Amino acid sequence: MSGSIPFYQKHHRHYDRGYRSKGTESKMSQYQSTSRYTGGSSISTTGRSSGLKVSSYSGLEASRLSPVPKRAKPTYLAVDKENQIIGYVVPIFREFATGFSDTEEARVRNTSAHMARRDLFTRGLEMERSEVISRKEAIRESAERISLTKTIHEHEEHFKHMNEDSLMHAPEFVIKPRSHTVWEKQCVRLHCTVSGWPEPRVVWYKNNVSIDPLANPGKYKLESRYGVHSLEINRCDFDDTAQYHVSAMNSKGELSAYASVVVKRFKGEIDESLPAPRCKCKFTTHIVDNFGVSFGREGETMSLGCTVIIYPALHRYQPDVQWYRDDVLLSPSKWHHMHWSGDRATLTLTHLNKEDEGLYTLRVSTKSGYETYSAYVFVRDADAELEGAPGAPLDVRCLDANKDYIIVTWKQPAVDGGSSILGYFVDRCEIGTTHWIQCNDTPVKFARFPVTGLVEGRSYSFRVRAVNKSGMSRPSRVSEPVAAMDPADRARMRGSTSAPWTGQIIVTEEEPAEGVVPGRPRELQVTEATKNYVVLSWNPPGEKGLEGVMYYVEKCVSGTDSWQRVNTEIPVRSPRFALFDLAEGKSYSFRVRCCNSAGVGEPSDPTEATTVGDKLDIPSAPGKVIPTRNTDTSVVVSWEASRDARELVGYYIEGSVVGSNVWEPCNNKPVNATRFICHGLMTGEKYVFRVRAVNAAGISQFSQESEAVEVKAAIGKKNEGLILHMHPLPTSSSLHTPPPSPPLSPPLLASPSPPYGITVLECVHDSMVLAWKQPNFIGGADITGYFVDYREVIDGVPGKWHEANIKSISERAYRVSDLKENKKYQFQVRAANMAGVGIPSLPSDTFLCEEWTIAVPGPPHDLLLRDVRNDSLVLLWKPPVYQGRDPVSGYYIDIKEADAPEEAWRGVNNKATEKTYFKINNLNEGETYVFRVRAQNKAGVGKTSDITEPVPALTKPGTKEIVVNVDDDGVISLNFECCDLKPDSKFVWSKNYEEITDTSRLSVETKGNKSKAVFNTPAEEDIGIYSCLVTHTDGASSSYNLNEEELKKLLEISHEHKFPIIPLKSELAVEMLEKGKVRFWLQAEKMSANGKIDYVFNDNALSQGEKYKMNFDKNSGVIEMIMDSLTPADEGTFTFQLQDGKATNQSSLVLIGDVFKELQKESEFQRKEWFRKQGPHFIEYLGYEVTPECCVILKCKVGNIKKETTALWSKDGREIKSDQHLGFTEGVLKLEIAQISKKDSGVYEVVLKDDRGKDTSTLNLTDQGFKDLMNQVFTFIANSSTPLKITSTDKGIRLYTFVSYYNDLLQVTWHYKDAAIAFSDRIKSGVVGDQLWLQITEPTEKDMGKYAIEFHDGKGGLRRTVELCGQGETVFSAAIAEKNRARVAGGLPDVVTIQEGKALCLTCNISGDPAPEVTWLKNDREITSDDHCILKFESGKFASFTITAVNTSDTGKYSILVKNKYGTESGDFTVSVFIPEEAGGKKK
């Protein structure tokens, strides 16, 4: 059987090497239970191995009894428990004897087992007969032996073939591995010998986790030769202490052997930091309820969690819980939130990105060791905003940051959207803003890009977007912020320099010489070259000028001597520069010049010729891809690495269901190994895979497709046994670098005096925690550590002193272990410094070593006094080591005067403080005080601490306070000065009274007796109490409370100093002048005479000339630029940049799109208007006006006219003929249309003309224009209408209204009860003159209600209404009365002239029902019928008046009066009688 390790035992970064899952064990048990032959085991194999029970007492045991074999037939048969023959036992053949009889020889030929049995005893027999055997017999014996050997071998092979199981047996350890105890950094080798058939497979485990040599190169070495297997552990460390076991397995069973390795440290290297665990119990850690392989999508939130069971469970014990991704320790951030609830560890990924993909490992450490659990997290791309767009790039980082230059790198996405990626765009955003600026105009294909043009001192974040022919991808996750600054300044901010052994922090800088032209740059070289850009780097010159040095870069095409300056406009500040727009394939040389105010220096030595092109090639396609079954949902994919690949980033794997031709990425973050497990596959489907390699130059071609593999569990693996990889994680010793060696001791030093005030902080059954006070005299150098001694006191008699610690401890508290319970001890402490170890302290009081069981906490310790002033001081302390039954929840501070009795203790704070520091105010100046602190928990207030040394409330002469300063560059700093500085004094800055060691937020600079703490990037996280302590002084210190309000105020001042602004009264605006000129202007509040203005259009500077006229009024602060006209080329952004000393400001005006088009249109219009107004022109163009009389007047206002100016009216191109004189009246030209009608519709035009030119105005009164005019006329008509009235007629009821003017085009609608009236023969409407009426014939009660007339004017219209309800009966009666009343229908003339003597006869018609009474009157007096005047009324219809012979007395006024019950009516006429003679005389 082959000895190669199967795929499921090979090593992979996220692969569980625990082969023997529960499913496997179940399968093996099932296989063994169904075997045909079973038997008892001769070796204990944990119940898994099964062997043969052999009935053979006469084997080797018989040979020990006698050398002569007995002739009794031995049994070499293998039998089972029921004594059934199941095979033969074949011993090991060595040598064969001769001399057997023919019968025996025949039996030997037929039974190979018999010959094997004989071989065991032939040596003794041969020795007895050796003297009688002749040479001939020896020769025959040799021939027979050769023949017999061949026959036995044939029989043996035959039986193996016929009954193979008779030779197979479970693994057995011939030699087991043994345990070892070694020192650190030694090597250890575990080895064992294993037998079995088929050949067993051997796996080594550490703490039940299979060992992977590839995961820890050089750490482990595995060897297997001829059944001997070994594990070699190189350079053991403490974490290699574990239980190791080796497992041997074949088809017949599995067997394990165990050994332990203990790695010991030298005693002096033991870490004895405080506090130590209170008990020595061994913890057992189990990680259960864990997370499996997880899948997420970009933008989502994912939580990973495990339940951790630690036994024994101690309430106050806190394990060390750490999370790793790809073996890199994760820290809490906005992307990673970590939570430990006491029994469950949770990691929340707040916003998934592809950077979050990888192997996540939870490590739980206790004092007894650690346990880990790992699983892989896959992150898919978010849905593209545009269909077919590529995935977002990932892992954006910033390299080589300098003053104005940064290199941005990223990794290409796995998803290209279906078409190749054309390139990438890099965006930057200044920290503090939300505005993203694109850095490159054209996409770059190289996954690295130099960003230039940054502002020194400002911080930026970057992101990258990919683009293909379908569109742009989503942006990547933003990079970590990076500051554009000199690397030396950045290093100075991260860590301070110190002078040798003195302890003073001194930052020196060479003062440049004034007025010196800088020298040549040094070490110029091409650091990177692609087809898009070339990056140069160099070192500054040794000779500098007064100002900072800047640089000019020059290039030269190889083969020529023509040097061309690249950055002609602005010199660069960084010793880095990226050149773009170089011709691909050409060779260039480069050189650099330095410049300052004194001039431009000599050029540097030129570089070697550099050919523009990509120096890094895209990697070749990976080799053969081999998929292997793993679980029901995963497949292991391995491949051959790309050949000759440089700067390889990793590989992308894609999978496809056979026949679908749809490829899906298996990973979205490149993997560095050549083996990967593809999860999330569909069980039972067949997949093929392919791989691509990635580096900064691009992504390689796909490898050849793999063979199809069915997704199916291998050897009983199920989904419940997920394939996970348990990585060994870095130990605590490897995560921290050792501290530097201490400086050499200066001369004239002394060892410190003894410490004092030894007290007990905690006591358990076998250890005590001690605390003491610092010596009063430290010997002129800092104390480097303390040594503790202890001795047992028996019956008051002290014993011998013993060392408690060999390595010095820096804290003033220490746990002394290995004490005896209920024994008494004394302690002494010695302090050490550079000069040596001082004398020990006086022996402490005698303390009893017994377990503290009190519920309240122990005493706080290490009380310190800071910032002592006349009325206040700050008290610091450390929390108690013994916390009691519950955690400490707060502290109380007590105070009393130093000489006051114990009863004078009083509390300082009524409410417990959670902090371990407290500022005590309202002290009496000059009074001496002492203090103590008590801790409390839920059970109550615990023991008091030791009291402090007496301290007077006095501000020492020369004491300084921390001063906050904001310099001209806007840098915020805390400044402290000390007058009592000693040579070895140091300034120690603290935040919230904890020493500041992280310089990422605060940089400390010390010069002489002054120290300055500079805020790098002030933010809310910098809020706190800052203090500065000067060592080796009499307590010189000061504190400053930086609260939120103070920080806000400082940030405002910083911004004003850093970026001073020229205030503006008005921002940049634009206005139109005559002739269409455009004026851009703004007004500054104040600018000096030295102020400078730059006029910029689309990032290009503008200058005074024919097109642009600039003006700056320094008195008023008005800045303007005038352009004669606007052209399409002037579309863009106009900017005025103001500079007055350090203060700057700018204002921009964006004129693009519709805004620019409107302004350009207005400019052209104003220009044309100006030329038009040079001759006769229209001030107001032709319009119309409707008078209240509904007369339409067309009018326009004209200007700049003279006598010769003529005006010509026309309609539809025809001149209007009118008798009216068309003259100019006060500059207004009018045309009146008295009664407008449809025929007046048309286009009216007025032309003004004289020798200076002409102007035309047109008014369109057709279609909608005419409708609008008529609607305005209709509005006047409607407003002139009278209220709607009702009257009775002889036919019925009439509703009517009068208007001042009626037009035939007027549209009205009559309504009844808000509904339009449908006209009929009974209801009609009409117009009579200016009256509009509605006639209702023969009205009924149904006609009662609300009536309205609506005038339509194209807008809201106007309604007149009347109610026909309450007066209905009256109106109806009036209508009947009107119909039936008495009337004089006609027939009477107005005047009758008749000759005297003639007869007069007049007849008129009378109507009425009932018939009216008729009365005749003369001169208003009733007359009666007689012979002269005959009056008749016939048939009730005809009344006649007859005068038989008229005379002059008949002259007069006559009336007829008719009357009935419905009314009265009269008719009048006049009779004039003349005499003929008079008439004739008159004629004469």
Tab-separated table of N, CA, C and O in Angstrom, residues 797-836:
chain	number	residue	atom	x	y	z
A	797	VAL	N	10.143	33.120	66.943
A	797	VAL	CA	11.552	33.052	66.570
A	797	VAL	C	11.649	33.101	65.048
A	797	VAL	O	11.154	32.191	64.368
A	798	PRO	N	12.259	34.167	64.478
A	798	PRO	CA	12.378	34.242	63.025
A	798	PRO	C	13.400	33.255	62.495
A	798	PRO	O	14.394	32.956	63.168
A	799	GLY	N	13.115	32.737	61.282
A	799	GLY	CA	14.008	31.795	60.656
A	799	GLY	C	14.959	32.476	59.688
A	799	GLY	O	15.260	33.676	59.792
A	800	LYS	N	15.409	31.696	58.709
A	800	LYS	CA	16.390	32.174	57.754
A	800	LYS	C	15.684	32.904	56.624
A	800	LYS	O	14.608	32.516	56.178
A	801	TRP	N	16.337	33.975	56.131
A	801	TRP	CA	15.760	34.739	55.014
A	801	TRP	C	15.881	33.943	53.709
A	801	TRP	O	16.900	33.304	53.442
A	802	HIS	N	14.828	34.014	52.911
A	802	HIS	CA	14.802	33.382	51.602
A	802	HIS	C	14.426	34.424	50.547
A	802	HIS	O	13.642	35.345	50.811
A	803	GLU	N	15.008	34.261	49.378
A	803	GLU	CA	14.679	35.160	48.278
A	803	GLU	C	13.311	34.798	47.703
A	803	GLU	O	13.048	33.640	47.374
A	804	ALA	N	12.444	35.811	47.570
A	804	ALA	CA	11.120	35.589	46.964
A	804	ALA	C	11.160	35.765	45.458
A	804	ALA	O	10.384	35.137	44.737
A	805	ASN	N	12.041	36.610	44.969
A	805	ASN	CA	12.160	36.819	43.523
A	805	ASN	C	13.614	36.966	43.160
A	805	ASN	O	14.387	37.620	43.871
A	806	ILE	N	13.979	36.337	42.048
A	806	ILE	CA	15.356	36.438	41.563
A	806	ILE	C	15.484	37.610	40.596
A	806	ILE	O	16.457	38.344	40.613
A	807	LYS	N	14.470	37.782	39.746
A	807	LYS	CA	14.440	38.903	38.796
A	807	LYS	C	13.759	40.079	39.464
A	807	LYS	O	12.705	39.936	40.090
A	808	SER	N	14.370	41.273	39.327
A	808	SER	CA	13.805	42.448	39.987
A	808	SER	C	12.433	42.774	39.423
A	808	SER	O	12.131	42.498	38.263
A	809	ILE	N	11.610	43.368	40.275
A	809	ILE	CA	10.264	43.773	39.876
A	809	ILE	C	10.183	45.293	39.927
A	809	ILE	O	10.773	45.936	40.796
A	810	SER	N	9.459	45.858	38.969
A	810	SER	CA	9.393	47.322	38.876
A	810	SER	C	8.253	47.900	39.704
A	810	SER	O	8.298	49.067	40.088
A	811	GLU	N	7.221	47.118	39.973
A	811	GLU	CA	6.093	47.609	40.755
A	811	GLU	C	6.438	47.577	42.242
A	811	GLU	O	7.289	46.805	42.699
A	812	ARG	N	5.732	48.416	42.986
A	812	ARG	CA	5.907	48.410	44.440
A	812	ARG	C	4.866	47.501	45.094
A	812	ARG	O	4.264	47.836	46.118
A	813	ALA	N	4.627	46.382	44.474
A	813	ALA	CA	3.741	45.357	45.008
A	813	ALA	C	4.150	44.035	44.379
A	813	ALA	O	4.552	43.980	43.222
A	814	TYR	N	4.039	42.972	45.172
A	814	TYR	CA	4.518	41.685	44.685
A	814	TYR	C	3.806	40.568	45.434
A	814	TYR	O	3.543	40.680	46.654
A	815	ARG	N	3.521	39.484	44.708
A	815	ARG	CA	2.926	38.303	45.321
A	815	ARG	C	4.033	37.318	45.673
A	815	ARG	O	4.746	36.826	44.811
A	816	VAL	N	4.127	37.000	46.934
A	816	VAL	CA	5.083	36.009	47.428
A	816	VAL	C	4.346	34.678	47.486
A	816	VAL	O	3.372	34.526	48.246
A	817	SER	N	4.798	33.710	46.719
A	817	SER	CA	4.113	32.422	46.597
A	817	SER	C	4.848	31.339	47.385
A	817	SER	O	5.891	31.575	48.011
A	818	ASP	N	4.270	30.140	47.324
A	818	ASP	CA	4.848	28.949	47.964
A	818	ASP	C	5.016	29.127	49.457
A	818	ASP	O	5.986	28.641	50.069
A	819	LEU	N	4.066	29.828	50.074
A	819	LEU	CA	4.053	29.931	51.532
A	819	LEU	C	3.190	28.822	52.111
A	819	LEU	O	2.435	28.155	51.403
A	820	LYS	N	3.310	28.624	53.402
A	820	LYS	CA	2.561	27.578	54.081
A	820	LYS	C	1.377	28.200	54.805
A	820	LYS	O	1.510	29.235	55.461
A	821	GLU	N	0.244	27.580	54.634
A	821	GLU	CA	-0.985	28.091	55.224
A	821	GLU	C	-0.899	28.055	56.750
A	821	GLU	O	-0.345	27.115	57.348
A	822	ASN	N	-1.466	29.116	57.358
A	822	ASN	CA	-1.525	29.267	58.813
A	822	ASN	C	-0.134	29.381	59.446
A	822	ASN	O	0.031	29.105	60.645
A	823	LYS	N	0.860	29.765	58.651
A	823	LYS	CA	2.187	30.055	59.176
A	823	LYS	C	2.398	31.564	59.173
A	823	LYS	O	1.777	32.297	58.403
A	824	LYS	N	3.318	31.998	60.043
A	824	LYS	CA	3.602	33.423	60.167
A	824	LYS	C	4.906	33.745	59.452
A	824	LYS	O	5.862	32.965	59.513
A	825	TYR	N	4.912	34.957	58.831
A	825	TYR	CA	6.064	35.352	58.041
A	825	TYR	C	6.381	36.827	58.269
A	825	TYR	O	5.495	37.629	58.610
A	826	GLN	N	7.681	37.126	58.075
A	826	GLN	CA	8.155	38.500	58.008
A	826	GLN	C	8.795	38.725	56.634
A	826	GLN	O	9.291	37.781	56.013
A	827	PHE	N	8.806	39.999	56.241
A	827	PHE	CA	9.313	40.326	54.917
A	827	PHE	C	10.228	41.535	54.993
A	827	PHE	O	10.106	42.378	55.911
A	828	GLN	N	11.160	41.607	54.047
A	828	GLN	CA	12.002	42.786	53.874
A	828	GLN	C	12.177	43.033	52.382
A	828	GLN	O	12.110	42.104	51.566
A	829	VAL	N	12.412	44.303	52.031
A	829	VAL	CA	12.501	44.706	50.627
A	829	VAL	C	13.765	45.519	50.437
A	829	VAL	O	14.123	46.351	51.289
A	830	ARG	N	14.424	45.292	49.283
A	830	ARG	CA	15.592	46.069	48.895
A	830	ARG	C	15.327	46.726	47.550
A	830	ARG	O	14.706	46.117	46.677
A	831	ALA	N	15.787	47.956	47.410
A	831	ALA	CA	15.639	48.692	46.150
A	831	ALA	C	16.955	48.679	45.403
A	831	ALA	O	18.042	48.632	46.001
A	832	ALA	N	16.872	48.738	44.073
A	832	ALA	CA	18.066	48.712	43.227
A	832	ALA	C	17.979	49.819	42.201
A	832	ALA	O	16.891	50.183	41.733
A	833	ASN	N	19.149	50.366	41.860
A	833	ASN	CA	19.272	51.303	40.747
A	833	ASN	C	20.524	50.966	39.962
A	833	ASN	O	21.098	49.879	40.137
A	834	MET	N	20.963	51.878	39.113
A	834	MET	CA	22.131	51.583	38.290
A	834	MET	C	23.388	51.361	39.122
A	834	MET	O	24.304	50.652	38.706
A	835	ALA	N	23.419	51.967	40.309
A	835	ALA	CA	24.601	51.832	41.152
A	835	ALA	C	24.638	50.508	41.885
A	835	ALA	O	25.690	50.083	42.357
A	836	GLY	N	23.511	49.866	42.025
A	836	GLY	CA	23.497	48.580	42.712
A	836	GLY	C	22.255	48.413	43.558
A	836	GLY	O	21.301	49.205	43.484
